[in-house]
Short mmCIF file of N, CA and C in Angstrom, two decimals:
data_model
loop_
_atom_site.label_atom_id
_atom_site.label_comp_id
_atom_site.label_asym_id
_atom_site.label_seq_id
_atom_site.Cartn_x
_atom_site.Cartn_y
_atom_site.Cartn_z
N TRP A 1 8.57 3.30 26.53
CA TRP A 1 8.59 2.20 25.60
C TRP A 1 9.60 2.45 24.48
N ARG A 2 10.28 1.39 24.06
CA ARG A 2 11.00 1.42 22.79
C ARG A 2 9.98 0.99 21.73
N THR A 3 10.09 1.58 20.57
CA THR A 3 9.08 1.35 19.54
C THR A 3 8.91 -0.14 19.22
N ALA A 4 10.01 -0.85 19.01
CA ALA A 4 9.92 -2.27 18.67
C ALA A 4 9.25 -3.07 19.78
N ALA A 5 9.55 -2.75 21.02
CA ALA A 5 8.93 -3.45 22.15
C ALA A 5 7.44 -3.17 22.21
N PHE A 6 7.04 -1.93 21.94
CA PHE A 6 5.62 -1.58 21.95
C PHE A 6 4.87 -2.30 20.83
N VAL A 7 5.47 -2.33 19.64
CA VAL A 7 4.85 -3.03 18.51
C VAL A 7 4.65 -4.50 18.87
N HIS A 8 5.66 -5.11 19.47
CA HIS A 8 5.57 -6.53 19.86
C HIS A 8 4.49 -6.72 20.94
N ALA A 9 4.46 -5.85 21.93
CA ALA A 9 3.47 -5.98 23.00
C ALA A 9 2.06 -5.79 22.46
N ALA A 10 1.89 -4.85 21.55
CA ALA A 10 0.57 -4.63 20.94
C ALA A 10 0.14 -5.87 20.16
N GLU A 11 1.07 -6.43 19.40
CA GLU A 11 0.75 -7.65 18.64
C GLU A 11 0.37 -8.79 19.59
N SER A 12 1.08 -8.91 20.69
CA SER A 12 0.76 -9.95 21.68
C SER A 12 -0.63 -9.74 22.28
N ALA A 13 -1.08 -8.47 22.31
CA ALA A 13 -2.41 -8.16 22.82
C ALA A 13 -3.48 -8.26 21.74
N GLY A 14 -3.06 -8.59 20.51
CA GLY A 14 -4.02 -8.76 19.43
C GLY A 14 -4.26 -7.51 18.60
N VAL A 15 -3.39 -6.51 18.73
CA VAL A 15 -3.54 -5.26 17.98
C VAL A 15 -2.30 -5.07 17.12
N LEU A 16 -2.51 -4.93 15.82
CA LEU A 16 -1.38 -4.77 14.90
C LEU A 16 -1.12 -3.30 14.61
N VAL A 17 0.07 -2.85 14.93
CA VAL A 17 0.53 -1.51 14.60
C VAL A 17 1.88 -1.65 13.91
N ARG A 18 2.33 -0.60 13.25
CA ARG A 18 3.62 -0.64 12.57
C ARG A 18 4.51 0.46 13.12
N SER A 19 5.78 0.18 13.19
CA SER A 19 6.76 1.17 13.63
C SER A 19 6.87 2.27 12.58
N ALA A 20 7.07 3.50 13.01
CA ALA A 20 7.26 4.61 12.08
C ALA A 20 8.47 4.36 11.19
N GLU A 21 9.43 3.59 11.68
CA GLU A 21 10.62 3.27 10.87
C GLU A 21 10.24 2.57 9.57
N ASP A 22 9.15 1.82 9.58
CA ASP A 22 8.71 1.11 8.38
C ASP A 22 8.29 2.07 7.26
N PHE A 23 8.03 3.32 7.59
CA PHE A 23 7.54 4.30 6.62
C PHE A 23 8.52 5.44 6.39
N THR A 24 9.73 5.30 6.91
CA THR A 24 10.73 6.35 6.81
C THR A 24 11.66 6.08 5.63
N LEU A 25 12.04 7.14 4.95
CA LEU A 25 12.99 7.00 3.85
C LEU A 25 14.31 6.46 4.37
N ARG A 26 15.05 5.83 3.50
CA ARG A 26 16.31 5.18 3.88
C ARG A 26 17.24 6.11 4.65
N ASP A 27 17.37 7.34 4.20
CA ASP A 27 18.28 8.28 4.88
C ASP A 27 17.53 9.24 5.80
N GLY A 28 16.26 8.97 6.06
CA GLY A 28 15.45 9.83 6.93
C GLY A 28 15.55 9.42 8.38
N ARG A 29 15.01 10.26 9.22
CA ARG A 29 14.99 9.98 10.64
C ARG A 29 13.56 9.65 11.06
N ALA A 30 13.41 8.51 11.69
CA ALA A 30 12.07 8.06 12.09
C ALA A 30 11.67 8.70 13.41
N PRO A 31 10.43 9.17 13.52
CA PRO A 31 9.95 9.65 14.81
C PRO A 31 9.75 8.48 15.77
N HIS A 32 9.74 8.77 17.03
CA HIS A 32 9.49 7.74 18.06
C HIS A 32 7.98 7.55 18.12
N ALA A 33 7.47 6.70 17.21
CA ALA A 33 6.02 6.58 17.06
C ALA A 33 5.66 5.26 16.39
N VAL A 34 4.38 4.96 16.43
CA VAL A 34 3.82 3.85 15.67
C VAL A 34 2.69 4.39 14.81
N ARG A 35 2.32 3.62 13.81
CA ARG A 35 1.18 3.97 12.96
C ARG A 35 0.06 2.98 13.22
N ILE A 36 -1.13 3.54 13.26
CA ILE A 36 -2.33 2.73 13.43
C ILE A 36 -3.12 2.82 12.13
N GLY A 37 -3.37 1.70 11.51
CA GLY A 37 -4.20 1.69 10.31
C GLY A 37 -5.66 1.50 10.70
N VAL A 38 -6.52 2.32 10.13
CA VAL A 38 -7.95 2.25 10.45
C VAL A 38 -8.71 1.80 9.20
N ASN A 39 -9.52 0.78 9.35
CA ASN A 39 -10.33 0.25 8.27
C ASN A 39 -11.79 0.53 8.59
N GLY A 40 -12.47 1.21 7.68
CA GLY A 40 -13.87 1.57 7.90
C GLY A 40 -14.81 0.38 8.01
N MET A 41 -14.34 -0.80 7.63
CA MET A 41 -15.19 -2.00 7.70
C MET A 41 -15.09 -2.71 9.05
N VAL A 42 -14.21 -2.25 9.91
CA VAL A 42 -14.06 -2.87 11.24
C VAL A 42 -15.22 -2.44 12.12
N ASP A 43 -15.77 -3.40 12.82
CA ASP A 43 -16.86 -3.12 13.75
C ASP A 43 -16.41 -2.10 14.79
N PRO A 44 -17.21 -1.06 15.06
CA PRO A 44 -16.81 -0.03 16.03
C PRO A 44 -16.43 -0.58 17.40
N ALA A 45 -17.09 -1.61 17.86
CA ALA A 45 -16.76 -2.20 19.17
C ALA A 45 -15.37 -2.84 19.14
N ARG A 46 -15.04 -3.47 18.02
CA ARG A 46 -13.71 -4.09 17.88
C ARG A 46 -12.62 -3.00 17.82
N PHE A 47 -12.91 -1.93 17.10
CA PHE A 47 -11.97 -0.80 17.03
C PHE A 47 -11.74 -0.21 18.42
N GLU A 48 -12.83 0.02 19.15
CA GLU A 48 -12.71 0.57 20.50
C GLU A 48 -11.90 -0.36 21.40
N ASP A 49 -12.11 -1.65 21.28
CA ASP A 49 -11.35 -2.63 22.07
C ASP A 49 -9.86 -2.51 21.77
N GLY A 50 -9.50 -2.36 20.51
CA GLY A 50 -8.10 -2.22 20.14
C GLY A 50 -7.49 -0.95 20.70
N ILE A 51 -8.21 0.15 20.63
CA ILE A 51 -7.71 1.43 21.16
C ILE A 51 -7.54 1.34 22.68
N ILE A 52 -8.47 0.68 23.35
CA ILE A 52 -8.36 0.51 24.81
C ILE A 52 -7.13 -0.33 25.14
N LYS A 53 -6.88 -1.37 24.37
CA LYS A 53 -5.69 -2.20 24.61
C LYS A 53 -4.41 -1.38 24.43
N LEU A 54 -4.36 -0.53 23.39
CA LEU A 54 -3.18 0.32 23.19
C LEU A 54 -3.02 1.31 24.34
N ALA A 55 -4.12 1.91 24.77
CA ALA A 55 -4.06 2.86 25.89
C ALA A 55 -3.58 2.17 27.16
N THR A 56 -4.02 0.95 27.39
CA THR A 56 -3.59 0.20 28.57
C THR A 56 -2.09 -0.07 28.51
N LEU A 57 -1.60 -0.44 27.34
CA LEU A 57 -0.16 -0.64 27.19
C LEU A 57 0.61 0.65 27.47
N LEU A 58 0.15 1.75 26.91
CA LEU A 58 0.84 3.03 27.11
C LEU A 58 0.82 3.47 28.58
N ASP A 59 -0.27 3.16 29.27
CA ASP A 59 -0.38 3.52 30.69
C ASP A 59 0.43 2.60 31.60
N ASN A 60 0.89 1.48 31.07
CA ASN A 60 1.61 0.49 31.87
C ASN A 60 2.88 0.04 31.16
N PRO A 61 3.85 0.94 31.03
CA PRO A 61 5.09 0.57 30.31
C PRO A 61 5.84 -0.53 31.05
N ARG A 62 6.63 -1.26 30.24
CA ARG A 62 7.43 -2.33 30.82
C ARG A 62 8.43 -1.73 31.81
N GLU A 63 8.76 -2.49 32.83
CA GLU A 63 9.70 -2.05 33.84
C GLU A 63 11.13 -1.95 33.29
N GLU A 64 11.53 -2.99 32.55
CA GLU A 64 12.90 -3.03 32.05
C GLU A 64 12.95 -2.48 30.63
N ILE A 65 14.04 -1.85 30.33
CA ILE A 65 14.27 -1.34 28.98
C ILE A 65 15.58 -1.96 28.49
N GLY A 66 15.47 -2.78 27.46
CA GLY A 66 16.66 -3.40 26.90
C GLY A 66 17.49 -2.40 26.13
N VAL A 67 18.78 -2.61 26.15
CA VAL A 67 19.67 -1.71 25.40
C VAL A 67 20.28 -2.45 24.25
#
């Protein structure tokens, strides 16, 4: 996965994540990662559903990779 594509796919699946680039200093190097924000007020079943959706995306990467 490219980070931007994964963020978009997660959003399309109903799970909001942010690219690590959003948290990197201007002259810093971003890791190839996303950030997951966890809110203690979220129902545990809803949280588990979101994690399962992310795991499913990671287990099934897109076939094509845009350049």
